[in-house]
Coordinates of C-alpha atoms in Angstrom, one line a residue:
M172 CA -0.1 -0.4 0.2
R173 CA 0.9 3.4 -1.1
P174 CA 2.7 5.0 2.5
M175 CA 0.0 8.2 0.6
I176 CA -3.3 5.8 0.7
K177 CA -2.1 4.0 4.4
Y178 CA -2.4 7.4 5.8
F179 CA -5.5 8.3 4.5
K180 CA -6.9 5.1 5.9
T181 CA -5.1 5.8 9.3
F182 CA -6.8 9.6 9.0
I183 CA -10.2 7.8 8.2
N184 CA -9.9 4.9 11.1
G185 CA -8.9 7.8 13.5
A186 CA -11.9 9.7 12.3
A187 CA -14.0 6.6 12.8
F188 CA -13.1 6.4 16.1
G189 CA -13.4 10.1 17.3
I190 CA -16.9 10.1 15.9
T191 CA -17.8 7.5 18.6
Q192 CA -16.1 9.3 21.5
I193 CA -19.3 11.8 20.5
V194 CA -22.3 9.4 20.4
P195 CA -22.9 7.8 24.4
G196 CA -23.1 4.4 24.6
V197 CA -20.6 3.5 21.2
S198 CA -17.4 2.1 22.2
G199 CA -14.2 3.3 20.5
G200 CA -12.3 0.2 21.0
T201 CA -15.1 -1.7 19.2
I202 CA -15.1 0.2 16.2
A203 CA -11.2 -0.3 16.5
I204 CA -11.7 -3.8 16.3
M205 CA -14.6 -3.9 13.2
M206 CA -12.1 -1.8 11.7
G207 CA -8.9 -3.7 12.2
F208 CA -6.7 -1.3 13.6
Y209 CA -7.3 -1.9 17.1
D210 CA -4.1 -4.2 17.7
R211 CA -2.5 -1.4 16.0
L212 CA -3.9 1.1 18.3
I213 CA -2.3 -0.8 21.6
E214 CA 0.8 -1.7 20.7
T215 CA 1.4 2.2 19.1
V216 CA 0.3 3.7 22.7
N217 CA 2.5 0.9 24.6
Y218 CA 5.8 1.0 22.8
F219 CA 5.6 4.2 21.0
T220 CA 9.2 5.6 22.8
K221 CA 10.9 2.8 21.6
D222 CA 10.8 3.7 17.8
Y223 CA 9.0 6.5 18.0
R224 CA 9.5 7.1 14.4
K225 CA 7.5 4.3 13.1
H226 CA 4.4 4.6 15.3
S227 CA 4.2 8.4 14.7
R228 CA 3.9 7.0 11.1
F229 CA 0.1 5.5 12.5
L230 CA -0.3 8.1 15.4
I231 CA 0.6 11.6 13.9
P232 CA -2.5 10.8 11.2
F233 CA -4.6 9.3 13.6
L234 CA -4.5 11.7 16.1
M235 CA -5.2 14.7 13.3
G236 CA -8.5 12.2 12.0
V237 CA -9.6 11.9 15.9
A238 CA -9.4 15.8 16.0
F239 CA -11.7 16.1 12.8
G240 CA -13.9 13.6 13.8
I241 CA -15.1 15.1 17.2
L242 CA -15.0 18.8 15.8
A243 CA -16.0 18.0 12.2
F244 CA -19.1 15.7 12.5
S245 CA -19.8 16.4 16.1
E246 CA -22.9 18.6 15.1
I247 CA -23.8 16.9 12.2
I248 CA -24.3 13.7 14.9
T249 CA -25.6 16.1 17.5
Y250 CA -28.4 17.5 14.3
L251 CA -28.8 13.3 13.1
L252 CA -29.3 12.4 17.2
T253 CA -32.0 15.9 17.8
N254 CA -34.1 15.1 14.4
F255 CA -33.4 10.8 13.8
S256 CA -31.8 10.2 16.7
M257 CA -33.9 6.7 16.2
P258 CA -32.5 5.4 12.5
T259 CA -29.0 7.4 14.5
M260 CA -29.2 4.9 17.1
L261 CA -29.9 1.8 15.4
F262 CA -27.2 2.2 13.0
F263 CA -24.9 2.2 15.3
I264 CA -26.4 -0.7 17.4
G265 CA -26.8 -3.0 14.1
L266 CA -22.7 -2.0 13.7
I267 CA -22.1 -3.7 17.2
I268 CA -24.8 -6.8 16.0
G269 CA -22.4 -7.7 13.2
I270 CA -19.4 -8.0 14.5
I271 CA -20.9 -10.3 17.7
P272 CA -20.9 -13.7 15.0
H273 CA -18.0 -13.0 14.2
M274 CA -16.3 -13.1 18.5
Y275 CA -18.9 -15.8 19.1
K276 CA -16.9 -17.4 16.7
K277 CA -13.5 -16.8 18.1
I278 CA -14.6 -18.5 21.1
K279 CA -16.7 -21.6 20.6
K280 CA -14.5 -24.6 19.0
P281 CA -16.7 -26.3 16.3
G282 CA -19.1 -29.1 17.8
I283 CA -18.1 -28.4 21.6
M284 CA -20.5 -26.9 24.2
L285 CA -19.8 -23.2 26.0
K286 CA -18.1 -24.0 29.7
P287 CA -19.9 -23.3 32.3
G288 CA -16.9 -21.0 32.5
E289 CA -17.1 -18.9 29.8
I290 CA -21.2 -18.4 30.3
T291 CA -20.3 -16.6 33.0
L292 CA -17.5 -14.6 31.6
I293 CA -20.3 -13.6 29.2
A294 CA -22.7 -13.5 31.5
V295 CA -20.8 -11.0 34.0
P296 CA -19.5 -7.8 32.1
I297 CA -23.2 -8.2 30.3
A298 CA -25.1 -7.9 33.5
A299 CA -22.6 -5.0 34.8
L300 CA -23.7 -3.1 31.8
I301 CA -27.4 -3.4 32.5
I302 CA -26.5 -2.5 35.6
I303 CA -24.2 1.2 34.9
S304 CA -27.0 2.1 31.9
S305 CA -29.6 2.5 34.7
L306 CA -27.4 4.8 37.2
R307 CA -27.7 7.5 34.6
N308 CA -26.2 10.9 36.7
E309 CA -26.6 13.8 34.4
T310 CA -26.8 17.1 36.1
A311 CA -30.0 19.8 35.4
A312 CA -27.6 22.5 35.0
L313 CA -26.3 24.5 32.1
P314 CA -23.1 23.1 30.9
A315 CA -22.1 26.9 30.6
E316 CA -23.3 27.6 34.2
I317 CA -20.9 24.5 35.3
I318 CA -18.0 26.1 33.8
G319 CA -18.5 29.3 34.4
S320 CA -18.6 28.2 38.4
I321 CA -15.7 25.7 38.0
G322 CA -12.6 25.4 41.1
L323 CA -10.0 23.3 41.7
P324 CA -11.6 20.8 43.0
Y325 CA -13.7 20.0 40.6
M326 CA -11.0 20.4 37.7
A327 CA -9.4 17.0 40.1
F328 CA -13.0 15.3 39.6
I329 CA -12.9 16.4 35.6
F330 CA -9.3 15.1 35.4
I331 CA -10.4 11.8 37.4
A332 CA -13.3 11.6 35.2
G333 CA -10.7 11.2 31.8
V334 CA -9.1 9.0 33.4
I335 CA -11.8 6.4 33.8
A336 CA -13.5 7.5 30.2
A337 CA -9.9 6.5 29.0
A338 CA -11.1 3.2 29.6
G339 CA -14.5 3.7 27.3
L340 CA -11.2 4.5 24.8
L341 CA -9.9 1.5 24.1
A342 CA -12.0 -1.5 25.8
P343 CA -14.2 -3.4 23.3
G344 CA -17.7 -2.6 24.4
I345 CA -17.0 0.2 27.1
S346 CA -18.0 3.4 26.0
G347 CA -16.4 6.2 27.0
S348 CA -18.9 8.7 26.6
L349 CA -21.7 6.6 28.1
L350 CA -18.9 6.4 31.3
L351 CA -18.7 10.3 31.0
L352 CA -22.8 10.7 30.9
L353 CA -23.2 8.8 34.1
M354 CA -20.7 11.0 36.1
G355 CA -22.5 13.8 35.3
I356 CA -20.1 15.6 32.8
Y357 CA -20.8 14.3 29.5
H358 CA -22.6 17.9 28.2
V359 CA -19.8 19.7 30.0
I360 CA -17.1 18.2 28.2
T361 CA -18.8 18.2 24.8
Y362 CA -19.7 21.6 25.5
S363 CA -16.2 23.4 25.3
V364 CA -15.7 20.8 22.7
S365 CA -17.7 22.5 20.5
S366 CA -16.7 25.7 22.1
V367 CA -13.2 25.7 20.2
R368 CA -15.2 26.1 16.8
H369 CA -16.2 29.8 18.5
L370 CA -12.8 30.3 19.4
L371 CA -11.3 29.8 16.2
A372 CA -13.4 32.8 15.6
D373 CA -11.7 35.1 18.4
I374 CA -8.6 33.9 19.8
T375 CA -8.4 37.0 21.7
N376 CA -11.2 36.2 23.6
A377 CA -9.8 35.3 27.2
A378 CA -12.6 34.3 28.8
L379 CA -13.7 31.5 26.2
W380 CA -9.8 30.6 26.4
A381 CA -9.7 30.1 30.4
D382 CA -13.2 28.1 30.3
I383 CA -12.1 25.3 27.5
C384 CA -8.7 25.1 28.9
K385 CA -10.1 25.1 32.7
V386 CA -12.0 21.7 31.2
M387 CA -9.9 20.1 28.6
I388 CA -6.5 20.7 30.5
P389 CA -7.1 18.2 33.2
F390 CA -9.7 16.1 31.3
A391 CA -6.8 15.6 28.4
I392 CA -4.2 14.7 31.1
G393 CA -6.2 12.3 32.9
V394 CA -7.5 10.9 29.8
I395 CA -3.7 10.5 28.8
I396 CA -2.8 8.8 32.1
G397 CA -5.7 6.4 31.5
G398 CA -5.1 5.0 28.1
L399 CA -1.2 4.8 28.6
S400 CA -1.9 2.7 31.6
M401 CA -4.9 1.1 30.2
A402 CA -3.7 -0.3 26.9
R403 CA -0.4 -1.7 28.9
L404 CA -3.5 -3.6 30.6
I405 CA -4.8 -4.7 28.0
E406 CA -2.1 -5.9 25.8
K407 CA -1.1 -8.1 28.7
L408 CA -4.4 -9.5 29.2
L409 CA -4.6 -10.7 25.8
K410 CA -1.0 -11.5 25.2
N411 CA -2.0 -13.8 28.2
Y412 CA -5.3 -14.7 28.7
T413 CA -6.9 -15.1 25.3
R414 CA -9.7 -17.4 26.2
I415 CA -10.4 -15.8 29.3
I416 CA -10.5 -12.0 27.1
N417 CA -12.8 -12.8 24.6
P418 CA -15.4 -14.2 26.7
I419 CA -15.8 -10.9 28.7
I420 CA -15.2 -8.9 25.2
L421 CA -18.6 -10.6 24.0
G422 CA -20.1 -10.3 27.1
L423 CA -19.4 -6.8 26.8
L424 CA -19.8 -6.7 22.6
L425 CA -24.2 -7.7 24.2
G426 CA -24.6 -5.8 27.1
S427 CA -23.2 -2.9 25.0
V428 CA -26.5 -3.7 22.5
Y429 CA -28.7 -3.4 25.5
S430 CA -27.1 -0.4 27.0
L431 CA -27.6 1.9 23.7
F432 CA -30.8 0.8 22.9
N433 CA -31.6 1.6 26.5
Q434 CA -30.2 5.3 26.4
P435 CA -32.9 7.7 26.2
V436 CA -32.1 9.7 23.2
V437 CA -33.0 6.7 20.9
F438 CA -36.1 7.7 21.5
Q439 CA -36.2 11.8 22.4
S440 CA -37.3 12.5 18.0
G441 CA -40.3 10.7 18.2
T442 CA -40.6 7.6 17.1
S443 CA -42.9 7.8 13.4
V444 CA -43.9 4.7 11.5
I445 CA -41.5 6.4 9.3
A446 CA -38.6 6.5 11.8
V447 CA -39.6 3.0 12.5
I448 CA -38.9 2.1 9.1
I449 CA -35.7 3.9 8.8
G450 CA -34.7 2.8 12.1
V451 CA -34.5 -0.6 10.8
F452 CA -32.7 -0.4 7.6
M453 CA -30.2 1.7 9.4
F454 CA -30.3 -1.2 11.9
L455 CA -30.0 -3.9 8.9
L456 CA -27.3 -1.8 6.8
G457 CA -25.1 -1.2 10.1
S458 CA -25.3 -4.9 10.9
V459 CA -24.1 -5.8 7.4
L460 CA -21.3 -3.2 6.9
S461 CA -19.3 -4.9 10.2
F462 CA -20.4 -8.5 10.1
I463 CA -18.3 -7.7 6.1
M464 CA -15.7 -5.6 8.0
G465 CA -15.3 -8.5 10.5
K466 CA -15.3 -11.0 8.6
K467 CA -12.3 -9.5 7.0
R468 CA -10.3 -8.6 10.5
L469 CA -11.4 -10.7 13.3

């Protein structure tokens, strides 16, 4: 593959990864597995300093894609979730559904039933995600009001939230945006990200600079620290405990389907007959796309 084509593909992968951070419930790790760059991402994060030239060729276009995906598609995703929430969310659910048969084949050997231990490893993360998805903690205050009153204690909380959310950036089936939603700061983070556009229009706005930095700096530091720690843990687990991790990943995928469908955003634009029909089509489209891509990757 020519270098420019390879860089562009990595950029697209990064953009897809970035978009998943906008939608509550969608796991970046799941998308990475589906699109076939999960192992490379983990390797790059863990061994960047050992061969920074090699890994920079992946990391730089990937991070550029992530930034592009978040900034360019935040309004588009917001628009789709506001006006076509059911079809949009069903498309993402379909993306997860299409991967599940391939993950199941990695666990179940032909002609042999799943062992009780494997069933337990699948069931536990399903139960955990069902419980987590029922524990929403959305704040009633407006993001601008919260940011305006942020002090050091809240900045420390944002840092901790970044560390926790990093698990959702890399762990398949776990959504970083959903974890932020549960901690009550999802809208604060997305509001700060969307404010970057206004800052680009007026870079001399000192108050806006301060508001964005109070949120994004501690959050970014938390994500970096949490991401580095999680990447090393995931690599060790996948290398040494594959038979245990694969059933857990399958359970996380199955649980995330429930978690996604249980999001209030699914029904926020209504449940008309047309919305249901389009939603079913988008669900099937997402399922077929991920099944085809997963067949080549998993």
